PDB file of C-alpha atoms in Angstrom:
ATOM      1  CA  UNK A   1     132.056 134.362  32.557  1.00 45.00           C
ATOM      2  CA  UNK A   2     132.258 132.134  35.578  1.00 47.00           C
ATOM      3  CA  UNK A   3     132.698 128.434  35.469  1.00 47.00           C
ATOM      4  CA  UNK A   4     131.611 126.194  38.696  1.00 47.00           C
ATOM      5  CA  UNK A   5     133.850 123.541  38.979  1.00 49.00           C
ATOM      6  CA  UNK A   6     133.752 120.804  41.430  1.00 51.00           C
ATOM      7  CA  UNK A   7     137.207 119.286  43.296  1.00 53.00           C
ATOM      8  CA  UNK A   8     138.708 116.522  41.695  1.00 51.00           C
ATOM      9  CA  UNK A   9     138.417 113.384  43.612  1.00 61.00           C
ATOM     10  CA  UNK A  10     139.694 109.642  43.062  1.00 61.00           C
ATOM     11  CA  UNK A  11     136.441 109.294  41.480  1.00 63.00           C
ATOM     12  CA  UNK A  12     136.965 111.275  38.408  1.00 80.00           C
ATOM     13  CA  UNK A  13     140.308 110.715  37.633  1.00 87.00           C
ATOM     14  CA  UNK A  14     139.181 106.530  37.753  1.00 89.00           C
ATOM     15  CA  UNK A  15     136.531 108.020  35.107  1.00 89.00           C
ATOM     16  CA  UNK A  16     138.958 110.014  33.319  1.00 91.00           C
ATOM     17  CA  UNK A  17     141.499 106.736  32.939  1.00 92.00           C
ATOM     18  CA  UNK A  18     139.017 104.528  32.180  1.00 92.00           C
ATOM     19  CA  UNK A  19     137.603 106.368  29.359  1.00 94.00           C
ATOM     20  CA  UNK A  20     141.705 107.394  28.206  1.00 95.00           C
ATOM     21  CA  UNK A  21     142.310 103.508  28.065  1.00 96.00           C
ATOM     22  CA  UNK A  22     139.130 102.825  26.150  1.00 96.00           C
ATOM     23  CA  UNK A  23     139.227 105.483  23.356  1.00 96.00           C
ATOM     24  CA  UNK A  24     143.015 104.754  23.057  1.00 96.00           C
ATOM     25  CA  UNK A  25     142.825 101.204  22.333  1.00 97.00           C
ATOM     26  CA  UNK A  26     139.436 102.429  19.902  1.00 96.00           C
ATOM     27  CA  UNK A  27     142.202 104.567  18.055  1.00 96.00           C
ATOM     28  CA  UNK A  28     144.780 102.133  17.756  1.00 96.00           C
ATOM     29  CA  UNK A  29     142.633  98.809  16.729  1.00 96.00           C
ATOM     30  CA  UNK A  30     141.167 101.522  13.994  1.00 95.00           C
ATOM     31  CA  UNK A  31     144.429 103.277  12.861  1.00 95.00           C
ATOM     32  CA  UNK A  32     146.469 100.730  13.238  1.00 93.00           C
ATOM     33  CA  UNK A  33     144.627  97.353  12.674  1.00 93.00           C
ATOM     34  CA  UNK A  34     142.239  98.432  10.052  1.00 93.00           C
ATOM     35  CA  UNK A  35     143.142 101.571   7.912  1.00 93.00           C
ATOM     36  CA  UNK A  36     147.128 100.898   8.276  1.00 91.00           C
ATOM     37  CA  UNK A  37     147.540  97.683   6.828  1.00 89.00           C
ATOM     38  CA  UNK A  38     145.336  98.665   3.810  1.00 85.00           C
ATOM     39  CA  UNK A  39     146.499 102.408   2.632  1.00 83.00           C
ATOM     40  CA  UNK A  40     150.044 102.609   4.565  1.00 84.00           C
ATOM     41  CA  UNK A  41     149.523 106.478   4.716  1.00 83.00           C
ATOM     42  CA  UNK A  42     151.862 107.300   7.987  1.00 84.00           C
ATOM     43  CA  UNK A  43     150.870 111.115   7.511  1.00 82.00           C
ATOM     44  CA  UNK A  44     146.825 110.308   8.402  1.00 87.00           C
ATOM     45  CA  UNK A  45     148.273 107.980  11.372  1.00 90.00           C
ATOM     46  CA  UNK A  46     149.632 111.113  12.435  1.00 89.00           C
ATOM     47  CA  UNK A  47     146.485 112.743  11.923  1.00 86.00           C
ATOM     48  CA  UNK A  48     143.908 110.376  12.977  1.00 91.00           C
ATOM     49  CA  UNK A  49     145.489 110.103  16.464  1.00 93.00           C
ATOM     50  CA  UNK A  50     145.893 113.710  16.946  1.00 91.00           C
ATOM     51  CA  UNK A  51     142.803 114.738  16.410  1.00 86.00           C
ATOM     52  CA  UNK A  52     140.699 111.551  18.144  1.00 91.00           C
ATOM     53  CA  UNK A  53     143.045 112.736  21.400  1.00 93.00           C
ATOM     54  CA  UNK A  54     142.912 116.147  21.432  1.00 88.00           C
ATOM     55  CA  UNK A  55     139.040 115.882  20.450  1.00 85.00           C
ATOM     56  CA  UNK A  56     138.455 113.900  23.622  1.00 90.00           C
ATOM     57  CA  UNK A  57     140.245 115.869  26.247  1.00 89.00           C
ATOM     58  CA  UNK A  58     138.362 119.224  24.897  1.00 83.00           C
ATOM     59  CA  UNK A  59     135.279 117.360  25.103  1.00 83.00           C
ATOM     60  CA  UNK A  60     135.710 115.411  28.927  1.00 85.00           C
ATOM     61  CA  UNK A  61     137.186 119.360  29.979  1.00 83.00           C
ATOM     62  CA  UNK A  62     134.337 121.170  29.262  1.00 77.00           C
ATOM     63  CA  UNK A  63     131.602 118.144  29.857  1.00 73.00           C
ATOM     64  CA  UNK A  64     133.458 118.391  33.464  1.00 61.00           C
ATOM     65  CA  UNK A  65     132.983 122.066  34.243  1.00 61.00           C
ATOM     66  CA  UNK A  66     129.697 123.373  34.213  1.00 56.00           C
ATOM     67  CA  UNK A  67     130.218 126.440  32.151  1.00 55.00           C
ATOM     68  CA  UNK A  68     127.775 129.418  31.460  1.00 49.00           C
ATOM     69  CA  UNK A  69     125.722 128.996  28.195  1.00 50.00           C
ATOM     70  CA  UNK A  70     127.205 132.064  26.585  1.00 53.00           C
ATOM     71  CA  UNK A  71     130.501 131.192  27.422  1.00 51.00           C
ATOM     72  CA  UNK A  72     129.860 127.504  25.795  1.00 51.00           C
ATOM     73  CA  UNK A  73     128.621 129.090  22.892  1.00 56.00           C
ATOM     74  CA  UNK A  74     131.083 131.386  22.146  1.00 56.00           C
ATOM     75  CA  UNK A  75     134.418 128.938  22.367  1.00 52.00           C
ATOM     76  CA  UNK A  76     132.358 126.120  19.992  1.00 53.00           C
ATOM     77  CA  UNK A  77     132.222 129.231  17.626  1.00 55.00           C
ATOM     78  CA  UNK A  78     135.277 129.939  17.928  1.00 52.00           C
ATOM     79  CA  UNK A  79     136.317 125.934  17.336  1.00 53.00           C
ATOM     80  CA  UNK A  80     133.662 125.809  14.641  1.00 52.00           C
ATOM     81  CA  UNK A  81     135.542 128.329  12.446  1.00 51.00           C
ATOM     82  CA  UNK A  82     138.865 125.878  12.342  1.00 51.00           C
ATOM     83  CA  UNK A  83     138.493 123.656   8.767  1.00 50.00           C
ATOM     84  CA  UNK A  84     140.663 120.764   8.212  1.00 50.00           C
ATOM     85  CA  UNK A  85     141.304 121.053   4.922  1.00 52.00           C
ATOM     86  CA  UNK A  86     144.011 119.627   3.034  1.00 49.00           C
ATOM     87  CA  UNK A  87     145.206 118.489  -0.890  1.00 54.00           C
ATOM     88  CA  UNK A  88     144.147 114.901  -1.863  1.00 62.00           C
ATOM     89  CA  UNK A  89     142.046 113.575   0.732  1.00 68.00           C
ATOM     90  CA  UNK A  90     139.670 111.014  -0.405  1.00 74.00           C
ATOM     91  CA  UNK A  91     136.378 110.177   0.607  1.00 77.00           C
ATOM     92  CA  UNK A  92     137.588 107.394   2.729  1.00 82.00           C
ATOM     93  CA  UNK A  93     140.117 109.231   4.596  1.00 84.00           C
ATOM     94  CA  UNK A  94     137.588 112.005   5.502  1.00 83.00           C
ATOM     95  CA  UNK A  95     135.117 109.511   6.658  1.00 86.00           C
ATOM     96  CA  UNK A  96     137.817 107.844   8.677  1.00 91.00           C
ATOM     97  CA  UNK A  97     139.211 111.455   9.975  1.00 86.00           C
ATOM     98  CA  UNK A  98     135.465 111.483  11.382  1.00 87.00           C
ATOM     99  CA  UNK A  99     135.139 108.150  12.738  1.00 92.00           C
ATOM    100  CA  UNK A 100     138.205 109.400  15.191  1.00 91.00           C
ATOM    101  CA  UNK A 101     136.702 112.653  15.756  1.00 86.00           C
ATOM    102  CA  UNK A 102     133.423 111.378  16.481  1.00 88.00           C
ATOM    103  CA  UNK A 103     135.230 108.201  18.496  1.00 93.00           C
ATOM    104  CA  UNK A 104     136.853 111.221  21.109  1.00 89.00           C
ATOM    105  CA  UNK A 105     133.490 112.651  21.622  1.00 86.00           C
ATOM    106  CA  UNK A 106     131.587 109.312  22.535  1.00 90.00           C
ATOM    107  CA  UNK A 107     134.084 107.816  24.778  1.00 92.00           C
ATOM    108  CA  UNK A 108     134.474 111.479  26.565  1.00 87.00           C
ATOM    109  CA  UNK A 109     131.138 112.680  26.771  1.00 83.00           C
ATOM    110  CA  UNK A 110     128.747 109.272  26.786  1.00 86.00           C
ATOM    111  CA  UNK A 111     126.820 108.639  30.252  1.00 83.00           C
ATOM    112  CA  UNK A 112     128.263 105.961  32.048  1.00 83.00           C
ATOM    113  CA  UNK A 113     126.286 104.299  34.819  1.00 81.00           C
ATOM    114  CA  UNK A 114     126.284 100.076  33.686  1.00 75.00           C
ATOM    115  CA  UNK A 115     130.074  99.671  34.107  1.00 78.00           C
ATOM    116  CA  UNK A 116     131.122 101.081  30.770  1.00 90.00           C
ATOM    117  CA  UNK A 117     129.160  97.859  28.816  1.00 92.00           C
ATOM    118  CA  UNK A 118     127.483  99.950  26.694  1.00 92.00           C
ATOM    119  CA  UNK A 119     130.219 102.466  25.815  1.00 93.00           C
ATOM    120  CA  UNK A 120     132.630  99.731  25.155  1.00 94.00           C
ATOM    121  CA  UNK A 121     129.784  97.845  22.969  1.00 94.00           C
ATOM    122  CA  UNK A 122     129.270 100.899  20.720  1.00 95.00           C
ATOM    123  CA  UNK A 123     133.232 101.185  20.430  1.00 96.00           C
ATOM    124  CA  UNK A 124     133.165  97.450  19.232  1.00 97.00           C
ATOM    125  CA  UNK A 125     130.062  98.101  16.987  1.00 96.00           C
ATOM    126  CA  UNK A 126     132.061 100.943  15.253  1.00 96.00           C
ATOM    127  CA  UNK A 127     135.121  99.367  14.653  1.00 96.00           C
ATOM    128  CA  UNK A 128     133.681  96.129  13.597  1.00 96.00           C
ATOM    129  CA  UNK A 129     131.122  97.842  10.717  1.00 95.00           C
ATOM    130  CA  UNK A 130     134.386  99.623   9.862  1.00 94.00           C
ATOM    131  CA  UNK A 131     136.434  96.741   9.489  1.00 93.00           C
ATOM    132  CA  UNK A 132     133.537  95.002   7.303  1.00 90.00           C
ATOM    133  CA  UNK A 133     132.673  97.790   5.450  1.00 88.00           C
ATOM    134  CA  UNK A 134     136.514  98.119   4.421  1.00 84.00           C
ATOM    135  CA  UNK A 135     136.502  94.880   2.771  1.00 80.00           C
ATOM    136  CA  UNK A 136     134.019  94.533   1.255  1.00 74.00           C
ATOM    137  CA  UNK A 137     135.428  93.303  -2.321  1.00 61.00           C
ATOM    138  CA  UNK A 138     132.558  92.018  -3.817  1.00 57.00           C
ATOM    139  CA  UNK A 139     131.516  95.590  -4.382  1.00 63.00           C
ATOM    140  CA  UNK A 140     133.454  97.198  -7.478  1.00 69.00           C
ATOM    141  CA  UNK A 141     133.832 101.107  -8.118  1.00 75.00           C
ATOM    142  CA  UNK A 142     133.263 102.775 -11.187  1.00 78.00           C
ATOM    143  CA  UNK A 143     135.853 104.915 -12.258  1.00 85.00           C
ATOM    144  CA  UNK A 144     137.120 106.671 -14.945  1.00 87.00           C
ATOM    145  CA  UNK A 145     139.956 108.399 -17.304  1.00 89.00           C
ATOM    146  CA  UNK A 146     139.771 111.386 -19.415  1.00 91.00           C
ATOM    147  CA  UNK A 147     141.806 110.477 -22.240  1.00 93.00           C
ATOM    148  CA  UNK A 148     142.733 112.432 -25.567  1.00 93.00           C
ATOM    149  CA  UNK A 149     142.181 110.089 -27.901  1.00 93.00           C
ATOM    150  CA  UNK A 150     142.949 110.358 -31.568  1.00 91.00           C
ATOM    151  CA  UNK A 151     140.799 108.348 -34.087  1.00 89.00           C
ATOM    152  CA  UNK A 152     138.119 110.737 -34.439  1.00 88.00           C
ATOM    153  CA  UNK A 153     136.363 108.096 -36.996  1.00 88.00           C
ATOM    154  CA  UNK A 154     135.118 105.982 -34.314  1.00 90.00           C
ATOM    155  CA  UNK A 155     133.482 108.472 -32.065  1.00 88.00           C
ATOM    156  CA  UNK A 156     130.340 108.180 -34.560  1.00 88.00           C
ATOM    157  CA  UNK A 157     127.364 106.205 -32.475  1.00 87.00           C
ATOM    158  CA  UNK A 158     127.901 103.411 -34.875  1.00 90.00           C
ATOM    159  CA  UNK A 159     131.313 102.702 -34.450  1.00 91.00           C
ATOM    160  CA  UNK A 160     130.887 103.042 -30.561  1.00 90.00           C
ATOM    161  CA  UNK A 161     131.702  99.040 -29.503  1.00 92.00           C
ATOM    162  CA  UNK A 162     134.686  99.138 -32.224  1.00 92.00           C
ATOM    163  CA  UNK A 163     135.720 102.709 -29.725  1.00 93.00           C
ATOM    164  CA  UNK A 164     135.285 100.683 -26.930  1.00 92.00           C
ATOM    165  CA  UNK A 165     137.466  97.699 -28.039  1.00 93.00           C
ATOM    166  CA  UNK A 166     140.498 100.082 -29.300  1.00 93.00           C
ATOM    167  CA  UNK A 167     140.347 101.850 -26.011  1.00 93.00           C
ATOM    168  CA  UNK A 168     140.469  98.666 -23.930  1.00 91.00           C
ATOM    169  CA  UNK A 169     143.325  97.115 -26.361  1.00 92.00           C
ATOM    170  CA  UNK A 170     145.358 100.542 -25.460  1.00 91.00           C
ATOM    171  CA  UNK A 171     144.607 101.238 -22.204  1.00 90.00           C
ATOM    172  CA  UNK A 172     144.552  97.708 -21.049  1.00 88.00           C
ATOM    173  CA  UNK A 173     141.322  98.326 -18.604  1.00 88.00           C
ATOM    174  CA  UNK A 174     137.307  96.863 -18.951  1.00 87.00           C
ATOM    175  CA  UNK A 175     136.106 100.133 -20.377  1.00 92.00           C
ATOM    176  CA  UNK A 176     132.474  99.436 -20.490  1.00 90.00           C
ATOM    177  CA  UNK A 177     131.065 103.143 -21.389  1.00 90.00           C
ATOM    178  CA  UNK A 178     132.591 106.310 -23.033  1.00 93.00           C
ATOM    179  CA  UNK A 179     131.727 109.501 -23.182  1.00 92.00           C
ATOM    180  CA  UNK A 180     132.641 112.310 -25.784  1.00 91.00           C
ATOM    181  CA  UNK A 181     133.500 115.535 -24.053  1.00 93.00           C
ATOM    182  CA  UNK A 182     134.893 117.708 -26.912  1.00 92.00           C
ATOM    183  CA  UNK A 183     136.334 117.314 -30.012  1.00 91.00           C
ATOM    184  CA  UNK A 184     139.150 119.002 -31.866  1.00 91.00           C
ATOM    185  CA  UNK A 185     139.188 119.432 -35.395  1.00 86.00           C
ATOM    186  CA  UNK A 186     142.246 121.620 -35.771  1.00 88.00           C
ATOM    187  CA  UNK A 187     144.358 118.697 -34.295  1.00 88.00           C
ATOM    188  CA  UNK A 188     142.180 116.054 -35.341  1.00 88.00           C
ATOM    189  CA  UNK A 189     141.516 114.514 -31.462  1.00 92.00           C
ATOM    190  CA  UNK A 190     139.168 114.118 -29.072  1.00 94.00           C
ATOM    191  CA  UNK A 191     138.673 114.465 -25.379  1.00 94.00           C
ATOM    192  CA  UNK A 192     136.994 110.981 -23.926  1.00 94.00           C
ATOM    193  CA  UNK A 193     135.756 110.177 -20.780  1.00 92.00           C
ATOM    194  CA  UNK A 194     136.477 106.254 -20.202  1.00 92.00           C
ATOM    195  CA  UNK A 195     134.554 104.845 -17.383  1.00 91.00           C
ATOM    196  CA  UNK A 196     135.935 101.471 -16.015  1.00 90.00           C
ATOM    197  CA  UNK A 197     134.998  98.928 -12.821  1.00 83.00           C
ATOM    198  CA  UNK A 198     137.651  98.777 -10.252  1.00 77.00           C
ATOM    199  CA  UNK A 199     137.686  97.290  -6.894  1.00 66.00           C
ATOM    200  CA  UNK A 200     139.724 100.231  -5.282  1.00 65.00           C
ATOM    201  CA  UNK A 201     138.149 103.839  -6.042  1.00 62.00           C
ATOM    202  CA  UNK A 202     140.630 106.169  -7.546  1.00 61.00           C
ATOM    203  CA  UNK A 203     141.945 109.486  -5.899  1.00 46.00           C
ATOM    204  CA  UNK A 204     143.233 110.924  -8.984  1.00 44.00           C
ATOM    205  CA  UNK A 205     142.000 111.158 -12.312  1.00 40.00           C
ATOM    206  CA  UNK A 206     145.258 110.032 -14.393  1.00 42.00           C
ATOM    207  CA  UNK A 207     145.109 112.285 -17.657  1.00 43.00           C
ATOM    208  CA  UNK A 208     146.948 111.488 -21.700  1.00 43.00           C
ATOM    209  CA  UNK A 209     147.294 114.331 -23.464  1.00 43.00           C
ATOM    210  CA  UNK A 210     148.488 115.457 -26.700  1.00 43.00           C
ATOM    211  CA  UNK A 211     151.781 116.782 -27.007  1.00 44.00           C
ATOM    212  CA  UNK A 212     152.100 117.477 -30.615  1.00 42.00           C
TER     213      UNK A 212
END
C-alpha cells in the first residue's frame, strides 16, 4: 500500500492557509453568528467546530497524496462505520452538524484555479440560505401533545369543537385538531393527541398523565 507523495513547497502550504482561513471564518459566521444567538447550545459549538475541522484536514490529507484505490477504499470504510449518534438531537441540529461537515469537505477538496471566487461564493451562498432559512417566521410548525385527558363525554364526534375548546381553556395553546389514541374505561380517561401551530418546532413531546 504505497502512497506517492509530492514535496511540500511554498505553494501548498499558501493553498493549505488559504483554504484554513476560509473554512474557519465559514465555521465561525455559521456557529457563531447564526445558530448561537438563536439555540445557545455551547455543547453543539463544541461539536460543530470539531467536526467541520477535523473533517477538512482528513479531506485536504488524503486529496494531497495520491493514494492507491484499495487503500482509499478501505480507510473510508473504516471512517464510514463511525455514527454520530447522540440523545435529543433535533432535526435542525443534524442538518446543521452537516452543513459543517459538508462545509470541511468543500473548502478542502474544491478545485481552485479563479483565485478562490468561486469557493468563497459558494461559502457565502451557504451561509446566507442558512441564515434566511433560519428565520423564516412566517412559517409556523405543527406540533403536538399527548395528553391524558379525563372527560370521556366529549370525545364523541359531536361534541368534538366543545373537546377542542376545553382543551385550549386548559392547556392554554390553539389546539386546532385532536386525535383519540385510546381510551380507558377502568379509570374513566383517555389518551389524546393535541396538535397545535407553533413558530419553533418542538424537541420533546411534553406528556400529562394520570396519577391516580
Amino acid at each position: 500500500m504505497e502512497t506517492v507523495t509530492k514535496p511540500l513547497s511554498l505553494l501548498d502550504i499558501s493553498d493549505f492557509g488559504s483554504r484554513s482561513l476560509i473554512d474557519i471564518l465559514a465555521i465561525i459566521i455559521l456557529v457563531g453568528f447564526i445558530y448561537y444567538p438563536k439555540y445557545k447550545n455551547k455543547d453543539f459549538i463544541f461539536t460543530f467546530v470539531l467536526f467541520n475541522i477535523i473533517n477538512f484536514m482528513i479531506c485536504y490529507l488524503l486529496g494531497a497524496a495520491k493514494i492507491k484505490i484499495g487503500f482509499a477504499f478501505g480507510l473510508f470504510a473504516i471512517f464510514s462505520i463511525i455514527r454520530y449518534r447522540t440523545i435529543m438531537v433535533s432535526i435542525k441540529d443534524m442538518g446543521y452538524f452537516f452543513v459543517c461537515v459538508a462545509l470541511g469537505m468543500l473548502n478542502s477538496l474544491a478545485t481552485v484555479t479563479d483565485g478562490f471566487v468561486i469557493l468563497i461564493s459558494c461559502n457565502l451562498i451557504i451561509l446566507i440560505l442558512t441564515y434566511f432559512l433560519e428565520r423564516l417566521n412566517f412559517m409556523n410548525n405543527e406540533n403536538y401533545k399527548e395528553i391524558v385527558y379525563d372527560n370521556v363525554q366529549l370525545i364523541k364526534p359531536a361534541n368534538r369543537e366543545d373537546l377542542i375548546n376545553d382543551l385550549k381553556e386548559r392547556t392554554g395553546l390553539d389546539i386546532h385538531k385532536v386525535d383519540v389514541i385510546s381510551i380507558n374505561y377502568l379509570k374513566d380517561t383517555v389518551l389524546l393527541k393535541a396538535y397545535y401551530f407553533a413558530k419553533e418546532s418542538e424537541n420533546t413531546i411534553l406528556n400529562t398523565s394520570d396519577d391516580d
